[in-house]
CSV table of C-alpha atoms in Angstrom, one decimal:
chain,number,residue,atom,x,y,z
H,9,MET,CA,18.0,63.8,-57.1
H,10,PRO,CA,19.9,61.0,-55.3
H,11,LEU,CA,21.9,58.6,-57.6
H,12,TYR,CA,19.8,55.6,-56.7
H,13,ASN,CA,16.6,57.4,-57.7
H,14,ARG,CA,18.1,58.5,-61.0
H,15,ILE,CA,19.2,55.0,-61.8
H,16,MET,CA,15.7,53.6,-61.0
H,17,LEU,CA,14.1,56.4,-63.1
H,18,ARG,CA,16.2,55.5,-66.1
H,19,LYS,CA,15.3,51.8,-65.7
H,20,LEU,CA,11.6,52.7,-65.6
H,21,ARG,CA,12.0,54.9,-68.6
H,22,ARG,CA,13.8,52.1,-70.5
H,23,LEU,CA,11.1,49.7,-69.5
H,24,PHE,CA,8.3,52.0,-70.6
H,25,HIS,CA,10.2,52.8,-73.9
H,26,ARG,CA,10.6,49.0,-74.5
H,27,GLY,CA,6.9,48.5,-74.1
H,28,LEU,CA,6.1,51.3,-76.5
H,29,ARG,CA,8.5,49.7,-79.1
H,30,LEU,CA,7.0,46.3,-78.4
H,31,PHE,CA,3.5,47.7,-79.4
H,32,LYS,CA,5.2,49.7,-82.2
H,33,MET,CA,4.1,53.0,-80.8
H,34,VAL,CA,7.6,54.4,-81.3
H,35,SER,CA,10.1,53.6,-83.9
H,36,GLU,CA,13.5,51.9,-83.3
H,37,ALA,CA,16.6,53.9,-83.0
H,38,PRO,CA,18.4,54.4,-86.3
H,39,LYS,CA,21.4,52.2,-87.1
H,40,ILE,CA,24.1,54.9,-87.4
H,41,GLN,CA,27.6,53.7,-86.6
H,42,GLY,CA,29.4,55.9,-84.2
H,43,LEU,CA,26.3,57.5,-82.7
H,44,PHE,CA,23.5,55.1,-81.8
H,45,HIS,CA,24.6,52.0,-79.8
H,46,GLU,CA,22.2,50.1,-77.6
H,47,ARG,CA,24.0,47.0,-76.3
H,48,PRO,CA,25.9,47.5,-73.0
H,49,PRO,CA,28.3,48.6,-72.0
H,50,TYR,CA,28.9,51.3,-74.7
H,51,ASP,CA,30.7,51.9,-77.9
H,52,THR,CA,34.1,53.6,-77.7
H,53,ALA,CA,36.9,54.7,-80.0
H,54,ASN,CA,39.7,57.3,-80.2
H,55,ILE,CA,38.6,60.6,-81.6
H,56,SER,CA,40.6,60.2,-84.9
H,57,LEU,CA,38.9,56.9,-85.7
H,58,TRP,CA,35.5,58.2,-84.6
H,59,TYR,CA,36.0,61.2,-86.9
H,60,SER,CA,36.8,59.0,-89.9
H,61,VAL,CA,33.6,57.0,-89.2
H,62,ILE,CA,31.4,60.0,-88.8
H,63,ARG,CA,32.7,62.1,-91.7
H,64,ASN,CA,32.1,59.3,-94.2
H,65,ASN,CA,28.5,58.8,-93.2
H,66,PRO,CA,26.2,61.4,-94.8
H,67,LEU,CA,23.4,60.6,-92.2
H,68,THR,CA,25.5,62.3,-89.5
H,69,SER,CA,24.9,65.7,-91.2
H,70,ASP,CA,21.2,65.2,-90.3
H,71,CYS,CA,22.0,64.5,-86.6
H,72,GLN,CA,22.1,67.7,-84.6
H,73,VAL,CA,23.7,68.5,-81.2
H,74,ILE,CA,20.8,69.6,-79.0
H,75,GLY,CA,22.8,70.2,-75.9
H,76,VAL,CA,26.3,70.2,-74.4
H,77,SER,CA,27.1,69.5,-70.8
H,78,TRP,CA,30.5,70.1,-69.1
H,79,TYR,CA,31.2,67.7,-66.2
H,80,LYS,CA,33.9,67.7,-63.5
H,81,LYS,CA,35.0,64.8,-61.4
H,82,ARG,CA,34.4,65.3,-57.7
H,83,LYS,CA,37.9,64.4,-56.5
H,84,GLY,CA,41.5,64.1,-57.5
H,85,ALA,CA,42.6,66.5,-60.3
H,86,GLU,CA,38.9,67.0,-60.9
H,87,HIS,CA,39.1,65.5,-64.4
H,88,GLU,CA,36.7,67.2,-66.9
H,89,PHE,CA,34.9,65.9,-69.9
H,90,LEU,CA,32.0,67.0,-72.2
H,91,ARG,CA,28.7,65.3,-72.9
H,92,PHE,CA,26.9,65.9,-76.2
H,93,ASP,CA,23.2,65.0,-76.7
H,94,ILE,CA,22.6,64.4,-80.4
H,95,SER,CA,19.2,63.9,-82.0
H,96,SER,CA,18.4,61.4,-84.8
H,97,PRO,CA,17.5,62.6,-88.3
H,98,ASP,CA,13.8,62.2,-87.5
H,99,ASN,CA,14.2,63.8,-84.0
H,100,GLN,CA,12.6,60.8,-82.4
H,101,HIS,CA,15.7,59.4,-80.6
H,102,THR,CA,18.8,60.8,-78.8
H,103,CYS,CA,22.3,59.5,-78.5
H,104,ILE,CA,24.9,60.5,-75.9
H,105,VAL,CA,28.6,61.2,-76.9
H,106,ILE,CA,31.1,61.8,-74.2
H,107,ALA,CA,34.5,63.2,-75.3
H,108,GLU,CA,37.6,63.6,-73.1
H,109,LYS,CA,41.4,63.9,-73.2
H,110,SER,CA,43.4,61.7,-70.9
H,111,GLY,CA,46.8,60.1,-70.5
H,112,GLY,CA,47.7,57.5,-73.1
H,113,CYS,CA,51.0,56.0,-74.2
H,114,VAL,CA,54.6,56.7,-72.9
H,115,ARG,CA,57.4,57.1,-75.4
H,116,SER,CA,61.1,57.6,-74.7
H,117,PRO,CA,62.8,60.2,-76.9
H,118,ASN,CA,65.7,57.8,-77.3
H,119,SER,CA,63.7,54.9,-78.4
H,120,ASP,CA,60.9,54.2,-81.0
H,121,ALA,CA,59.3,51.7,-78.7
H,122,THR,CA,56.0,52.8,-77.3
H,123,GLN,CA,54.2,51.0,-74.5
H,124,VAL,CA,50.5,51.6,-73.8
H,125,ALA,CA,49.7,53.0,-70.4
H,126,ASP,CA,47.7,50.8,-68.1
H,127,THR,CA,45.0,53.4,-67.6
H,128,LEU,CA,42.9,52.5,-70.6
H,129,ALA,CA,43.5,48.8,-70.2
H,130,GLN,CA,42.4,48.9,-66.6
H,131,THR,CA,39.2,50.7,-67.6
H,132,ASP,CA,38.3,48.2,-70.3
H,133,THR,CA,39.1,45.1,-68.4
H,134,GLU,CA,38.9,45.7,-64.7
H,135,VAL,CA,35.5,46.8,-63.2
H,136,ASP,CA,35.4,47.7,-59.6
H,137,ALA,CA,32.3,46.4,-57.7
H,138,THR,CA,31.3,50.0,-56.8
H,139,THR,CA,32.4,51.7,-59.9
H,140,SER,CA,30.7,51.8,-63.3
H,141,PRO,CA,32.6,49.9,-66.1
H,142,LEU,CA,32.1,53.0,-68.2
H,143,THR,CA,34.6,55.1,-66.3
H,144,PRO,CA,37.4,55.8,-68.8
H,145,PRO,CA,41.0,56.6,-68.2
H,146,GLU,CA,41.3,59.9,-66.3
H,147,THR,CA,44.0,62.3,-65.7
H,148,SER,CA,42.9,62.3,-62.0
H,149,ALA,CA,45.1,59.1,-61.7
H,150,LEU,CA,48.0,60.9,-63.3
H,151,SER,CA,47.6,64.6,-62.2
H,152,PRO,CA,48.2,66.0,-58.7
H,153,ASP,CA,45.5,66.8,-56.2
H,154,VAL,CA,46.0,70.5,-55.6
H,155,GLY,CA,44.2,70.2,-52.2
H,156,ASP,CA,46.8,67.8,-50.9
H,157,SER,CA,50.4,69.1,-50.7
H,158,THR,CA,51.7,65.6,-50.2
H,159,LYS,CA,50.2,64.4,-53.5
H,160,MET,CA,51.4,67.6,-55.2
H,161,ASN,CA,54.9,66.9,-54.1
H,162,THR,CA,54.7,63.3,-55.2
H,163,ALA,CA,53.3,64.3,-58.6
H,164,GLN,CA,56.1,66.9,-59.0
H,165,ILE,CA,58.7,64.3,-58.2
H,166,ALA,CA,57.1,61.9,-60.7
H,167,ALA,CA,57.0,64.6,-63.3
H,168,SER,CA,60.6,65.5,-62.9
H,169,PHE,CA,61.5,61.8,-63.0
H,170,CYS,CA,59.6,61.3,-66.2
H,171,SER,CA,60.8,64.6,-67.8
H,172,GLY,CA,62.6,62.5,-70.5
H,173,PHE,CA,59.3,60.9,-71.5
H,174,GLU,CA,56.3,62.0,-73.5
H,175,ARG,CA,52.8,60.8,-72.9
H,176,TYR,CA,50.6,60.7,-76.0
H,177,ALA,CA,47.0,61.5,-75.1
H,178,CYS,CA,44.2,59.0,-75.5
H,179,ASP,CA,41.5,61.3,-76.7
H,180,ARG,CA,38.4,59.1,-76.8
H,181,VAL,CA,34.6,59.3,-77.3
H,182,TYR,CA,32.0,57.0,-75.6
H,183,VAL,CA,28.8,56.5,-77.5
H,184,ALA,CA,25.4,55.1,-76.6
H,185,THR,CA,21.7,55.5,-77.4
H,186,ARG,CA,20.2,57.5,-74.5
H,187,ILE,CA,17.2,55.3,-73.7
H,188,SER,CA,19.0,52.0,-73.7
H,189,ALA,CA,21.2,49.7,-71.5
H,190,ALA,CA,24.3,51.3,-73.0
H,191,GLY,CA,22.9,54.8,-72.4
H,192,ALA,CA,22.5,53.9,-68.7
H,193,TRP,CA,26.2,53.0,-68.4
H,194,VAL,CA,27.1,56.4,-70.0
H,195,GLU,CA,24.7,58.4,-67.9
H,196,GLU,CA,26.1,56.7,-64.8
H,197,LYS,CA,29.5,58.3,-65.5
H,198,CYS,CA,27.7,61.7,-65.6
H,199,ASP,CA,25.8,60.9,-62.4
H,200,LYS,CA,29.1,60.3,-60.5
H,201,SER,CA,30.5,63.7,-61.7
H,202,ARG,CA,29.4,67.3,-61.2
H,203,LEU,CA,27.6,69.3,-63.9
H,204,VAL,CA,29.3,72.7,-64.0
H,205,CYS,CA,28.0,74.2,-67.2
H,206,THR,CA,25.6,73.6,-70.1
H,207,LEU,CA,25.3,75.0,-73.6
H,208,SER,CA,22.0,75.0,-75.6
H,209,PHE,CA,21.4,76.2,-79.1
H,210,THR,CA,18.4,78.5,-80.0
H,211,GLY,CA,19.5,79.1,-83.5
H,212,ALA,CA,21.6,76.9,-85.9
H,213,LYS,CA,22.7,73.7,-84.2
H,214,PRO,CA,26.0,71.9,-84.9
H,215,THR,CA,25.7,68.6,-86.6
H,216,ALA,CA,27.4,65.4,-85.5
H,217,ASN,CA,29.6,65.7,-88.5
H,218,GLU,CA,30.7,69.2,-87.5
H,219,LEU,CA,31.2,68.1,-83.9
H,220,ALA,CA,33.5,65.3,-85.0
H,221,THR,CA,35.6,67.7,-87.0
H,222,LEU,CA,35.9,70.1,-84.1
H,223,LEU,CA,36.9,67.3,-81.7
H,224,TYR,CA,39.4,66.0,-84.2
H,225,VAL,CA,41.2,69.3,-84.8
H,226,THR,CA,41.2,70.1,-81.1
H,227,SER,CA,42.7,66.7,-80.3
H,228,ALA,CA,45.3,67.1,-83.0
H,229,GLN,CA,46.2,70.6,-81.7
H,230,GLU,CA,47.7,69.0,-78.5
H,231,PRO,CA,48.5,65.3,-79.3
H,232,LYS,CA,50.6,64.9,-76.2
H,233,CYS,CA,49.6,64.9,-72.5
H,234,ASN,CA,52.2,65.9,-69.9
H,235,LEU,CA,51.9,63.9,-66.7
H,236,HIS,CA,51.9,67.1,-64.6
H,237,ASP,CA,49.6,69.2,-67.0
H,238,THR,CA,45.9,69.5,-67.1
H,239,GLN,CA,45.0,69.1,-70.8
H,240,CYS,CA,41.6,67.6,-70.0
H,241,HIS,CA,40.6,71.0,-68.7
H,242,TRP,CA,42.1,72.7,-71.8
H,243,PHE,CA,40.4,70.2,-74.1
H,244,ALA,CA,36.9,70.7,-72.6
H,245,ALA,CA,37.3,74.5,-72.4
H,246,THR,CA,38.5,74.7,-76.0
H,247,VAL,CA,35.7,72.6,-77.5
H,248,PHE,CA,33.0,74.2,-75.3
H,249,ASP,CA,34.1,77.8,-76.1
H,250,ALA,CA,34.5,77.0,-79.8
H,251,LEU,CA,30.8,75.8,-79.9
H,252,ASN,CA,29.8,78.9,-78.0
H,253,ILE,CA,31.5,81.2,-80.5
H,254,LEU,CA,30.9,79.3,-83.8
H,255,TYR,CA,27.1,79.1,-83.5
H,256,GLU,CA,25.0,82.1,-83.0
H,257,GLY,CA,22.2,81.7,-80.5
H,258,ALA,CA,24.3,79.5,-78.2
H,259,GLU,CA,23.3,80.0,-74.6
H,260,GLN,CA,25.6,79.1,-71.7
H,261,ASP,CA,24.3,78.4,-68.2
H,262,PRO,CA,25.7,79.4,-65.7
H,263,THR,CA,28.1,82.3,-66.5
H,264,PRO,CA,30.6,82.2,-64.9
H,265,HIS,CA,31.1,78.6,-64.0
H,266,GLN,CA,33.5,76.4,-62.0
H,267,ALA,CA,34.9,74.5,-64.9
H,268,GLY,CA,38.6,74.7,-65.6
H,269,THR,CA,39.5,74.8,-61.9
H,270,ILE,CA,40.9,72.5,-59.3
H,271,CYS,CA,39.5,73.0,-55.8
H,272,GLY,CA,38.2,76.3,-57.0
H,273,VAL,CA,41.5,77.5,-58.2
H,274,PRO,CA,41.6,78.3,-62.0
H,275,VAL,CA,43.9,76.0,-64.0
H,276,ASP,CA,46.5,77.8,-66.0
H,277,PHE,CA,46.6,76.5,-69.6
H,278,LYS,CA,47.5,78.2,-72.8
H,279,ALA,CA,44.8,79.6,-74.9
H,280,SER,CA,44.7,78.1,-78.4
H,281,GLY,CA,41.2,78.7,-79.4
H,282,GLU,CA,42.0,80.8,-82.4
H,283,GLU,CA,44.3,78.1,-83.8
H,284,VAL,CA,41.6,75.5,-83.2
H,285,TYR,CA,39.0,77.7,-84.9
H,286,ALA,CA,41.2,78.3,-87.9
H,287,LYS,CA,42.0,74.6,-88.2
H,288,TYR,CA,38.3,73.8,-87.8
H,289,ARG,CA,37.4,76.2,-90.6
H,290,ASP,CA,40.1,74.8,-92.8
H,291,ALA,CA,39.0,71.2,-92.0
H,292,ARG,CA,35.4,72.0,-92.7
H,293,ALA,CA,36.4,73.8,-95.9
H,294,ALA,CA,38.5,70.8,-96.9
H,295,LEU,CA,35.7,68.4,-96.0
H,296,SER,CA,33.2,70.6,-98.0
H,297,GLU,CA,35.5,70.5,-101.0
H,298,GLU,CA,36.0,66.8,-100.6
H,299,VAL,CA,32.2,66.3,-100.3
H,300,GLU,CA,31.7,68.6,-103.3
H,301,GLN,CA,34.3,66.6,-105.3
H,302,GLN,CA,32.6,63.4,-104.2
H,303,ARG,CA,29.2,64.9,-105.1
H,304,ARG,CA,30.5,65.9,-108.5
H,305,LEU,CA,32.2,62.5,-109.0
H,306,LYS,CA,29.0,60.8,-107.9
H,307,GLN,CA,27.0,63.1,-110.2
H,308,GLU,CA,29.3,62.3,-113.1
H,309,GLN,CA,29.1,58.6,-112.3
H,310,GLU,CA,25.3,58.9,-112.1
H,311,GLU,CA,25.2,60.8,-115.3
H,312,GLN,CA,27.5,58.2,-116.9
H,313,ARG,CA,25.2,55.4,-115.5
H,314,GLN,CA,22.2,57.4,-116.8
H,315,ARG,CA,23.8,57.6,-120.3
H,316,GLU,CA,24.6,53.9,-120.1
H,317,ARG,CA,21.1,53.2,-119.0
H,318,GLU,CA,19.7,55.3,-121.8
H,319,GLN,CA,22.0,53.6,-124.3
H,320,ARG,CA,21.0,50.2,-123.0
H,321,GLN,CA,17.4,51.3,-123.1
H,322,ALA,CA,17.8,52.6,-126.7
H,323,ALA,CA,19.6,49.4,-127.6
H,324,GLU,CA,16.8,47.4,-125.9
H,325,GLU,CA,14.2,49.4,-127.7
H,326,ALA,CA,16.0,48.9,-131.0
H,327,ALA,CA,16.3,45.2,-130.3
H,328,LYS,CA,12.6,45.2,-129.3
H,329,ARG,CA,11.6,46.9,-132.5
H,330,ALA,CA,13.8,44.6,-134.5
H,331,GLU,CA,12.2,41.6,-132.7
H,332,GLU,CA,8.8,43.1,-133.3
H,333,GLU,CA,9.6,43.5,-137.0
H,334,ARG,CA,10.9,39.9,-137.1
H,335,GLN,CA,7.7,38.8,-135.3
H,336,ARG,CA,5.6,40.7,-137.8
H,337,GLU,CA,7.5,39.1,-140.7
H,338,ARG,CA,7.1,35.7,-139.0
H,339,GLU,CA,3.4,36.3,-138.6
H,340,GLN,CA,3.1,37.5,-142.2
H,341,ARG,CA,5.0,34.4,-143.4
H,342,GLU,CA,2.8,32.2,-141.2
H,343,ALA,CA,-0.3,34.0,-142.5
H,344,ALA,CA,0.9,33.6,-146.1
H,345,GLU,CA,1.7,29.9,-145.4
H,346,GLN,CA,-1.7,29.5,-143.9
H,347,GLU,CA,-3.3,31.1,-146.9
H,348,ARG,CA,-1.3,28.8,-149.2
H,349,GLN,CA,-2.2,25.9,-147.1
H,350,LYS,CA,-5.8,26.9,-147.3
H,351,GLU,CA,-5.5,27.2,-151.0
H,352,ARG,CA,-3.9,23.8,-151.2
H,353,GLU,CA,-6.7,22.4,-149.1
H,354,GLN,CA,-9.2,24.0,-151.3
H,355,ARG,CA,-7.5,22.7,-154.5
H,356,GLU,CA,-7.2,19.3,-152.9
H,357,ALA,CA,-10.9,19.4,-152.0
H,358,ALA,CA,-11.8,20.6,-155.5
H,359,GLU,CA,-9.6,17.9,-157.0
H,360,GLU,CA,-11.2,15.4,-154.7
H,361,ARG,CA,-14.7,16.5,-155.7
H,362,ALA,CA,-13.6,16.4,-159.4
H,363,ARG,CA,-12.2,12.9,-158.9
H,364,ALA,CA,-15.5,11.9,-157.2
H,365,ALA,CA,-17.5,13.4,-160.1
H,366,GLU,CA,-15.2,11.7,-162.6
H,367,GLU,CA,-15.6,8.4,-160.8
H,368,GLU,CA,-19.3,8.9,-160.7
H,369,ARG,CA,-19.4,9.7,-164.4
H,370,GLN,CA,-17.1,6.6,-164.9
H,371,ARG,CA,-19.6,4.5,-163.0
H,372,GLU,CA,-22.4,5.9,-164.9
H,373,ARG,CA,-20.6,5.2,-168.2
H,374,LEU,CA,-19.9,1.7,-167.0
H,375,ALA,CA,-23.5,1.3,-166.0
H,376,ALA,CA,-24.7,2.7,-169.3
H,377,GLU,CA,-22.3,0.4,-171.2
H,378,GLU,CA,-23.4,-2.6,-169.1
H,379,ALA,CA,-27.0,-1.6,-169.8
H,380,ALA,CA,-26.3,-1.2,-173.5
H,381,GLN,CA,-24.5,-4.5,-173.6
H,382,LYS,CA,-27.4,-6.1,-171.8
H,383,GLU,CA,-29.8,-4.4,-174.2
H,384,ARG,CA,-27.7,-5.6,-177.2
H,385,ALA,CA,-27.6,-9.1,-175.7
H,386,ALA,CA,-31.4,-9.0,-175.3
H,387,GLU,CA,-31.8,-7.8,-178.8
H,388,GLU,CA,-29.5,-10.5,-180.0
H,389,ARG,CA,-31.4,-13.0,-178.0
H,390,ALA,CA,-34.7,-11.6,-179.3
H,391,ARG,CA,-33.3,-11.7,-182.8
H,392,ALA,CA,-32.1,-15.2,-182.4
H,393,ALA,CA,-35.5,-16.2,-181.0
H,394,GLN,CA,-37.2,-14.6,-183.9
H,395,GLU,CA,-34.9,-16.3,-186.3
H,396,GLU,CA,-35.6,-19.6,-184.4
H,397,ILE,CA,-39.3,-18.9,-184.5
H,398,ALA,CA,-39.1,-18.1,-188.2
H,399,LYS,CA,-37.1,-21.2,-188.8
H,400,LEU,CA,-39.7,-23.2,-186.8
H,401,LEU,CA,-42.4,-21.6,-188.8
H,402,GLN,CA,-40.7,-22.4,-192.0
H,403,GLU,CA,-40.3,-26.0,-190.8
H,404,VAL,CA,-44.0,-26.1,-189.8
H,405,GLU,CA,-44.9,-24.7,-193.2
H,406,ALA,CA,-42.7,-27.2,-194.9
H,407,LEU,CA,-44.3,-30.0,-192.9
H,408,LYS,CA,-47.7,-28.6,-193.7
H,409,ARG,CA,-46.9,-28.6,-197.4
H,410,ALA,CA,-45.5,-32.1,-197.1
H,411,GLY,CA,-48.6,-33.3,-195.4
H,412,ALA,CA,-50.8,-31.7,-198.0
H,413,SER,CA,-48.8,-33.3,-200.7
H,414,THR,CA,-49.0,-36.5,-199.0
H,415,GLN,CA,-52.8,-36.2,-198.7
H,416,GLN,CA,-53.1,-35.3,-202.4
H,417,ALA,CA,-51.1,-38.2,-203.4
């Protein structure tokens, strides 16, 4: 398919995927640092830094490599790199990781000063109008073109001139979410290169964590990059063959292939696969031991936290029981106080009724006394009246006798 058609197809795919996400018909890509990156142009780091990021994230053990692609540049030293398609933990999304070895820093053996080669800086800061900004530093700018004897001679002269210098490799990875703007930048690099071989896995698949370990130990196996050597071919071949050997059910297509060649001529590089495999196994064993130690430490910490939680819970329950006991005592005291208050009120009511009855009796006594006094006064008045009447009768009788005496006389 022509390059323009592939670019348009990716744009349509991103637009369709964006619409699905807008209507929440598909989930968003996970936020896993070092793997899924959507904003253009892409995420990049040297392999050692990327390895430290990946190995410390447990989610990367759930991300599986579903395919490996071996690419070769179409011109120059035919620089080679590997592309890894890695699925998300839920298998709903895919990220792309490109790994490669290229020239890096120049160091003089007589000096500790190191100056960074301009290859990476130019890649990150200068973007040609017809070239993707993704294109990383390549050994094609540093290695000879075997098809051109003039370039070969020039490279040999440069290599002999720089024989007193060592070039430390800039082994890097480029990361992006596949269906995203960043993924388009990464896939454009692949479009401009030639696919020479693929590797698929029908059985157990390597995880992103295992891939990072393999890339790291392979990069550390050859930390330097001679200006006249072809370590990019060695790096790609070593990693590719390691995955093919380490995982049963890996299927390579085609076999044989044109990788590891320049203009069809096989590149001569030393075989160090066994050393890399041994270091990979040692690194995975060390990482497994470290993970196990971290798991045990985490388990011990969790058990300690659980004990502390249980102690806090027991203390809280004891405090709760004590508070409930105090509450019951308070309620009992309040009930007793209410009972005493009720008894006081009843006594006061009884005393009030007794006082009222006493006052009533007092009023009755007073009324009776007043009535008796009135009766005595009435009796005295009646007695006085009777005495007055008797006295008057006596006077009348005396007057009668006096009148009779007068008449007789």
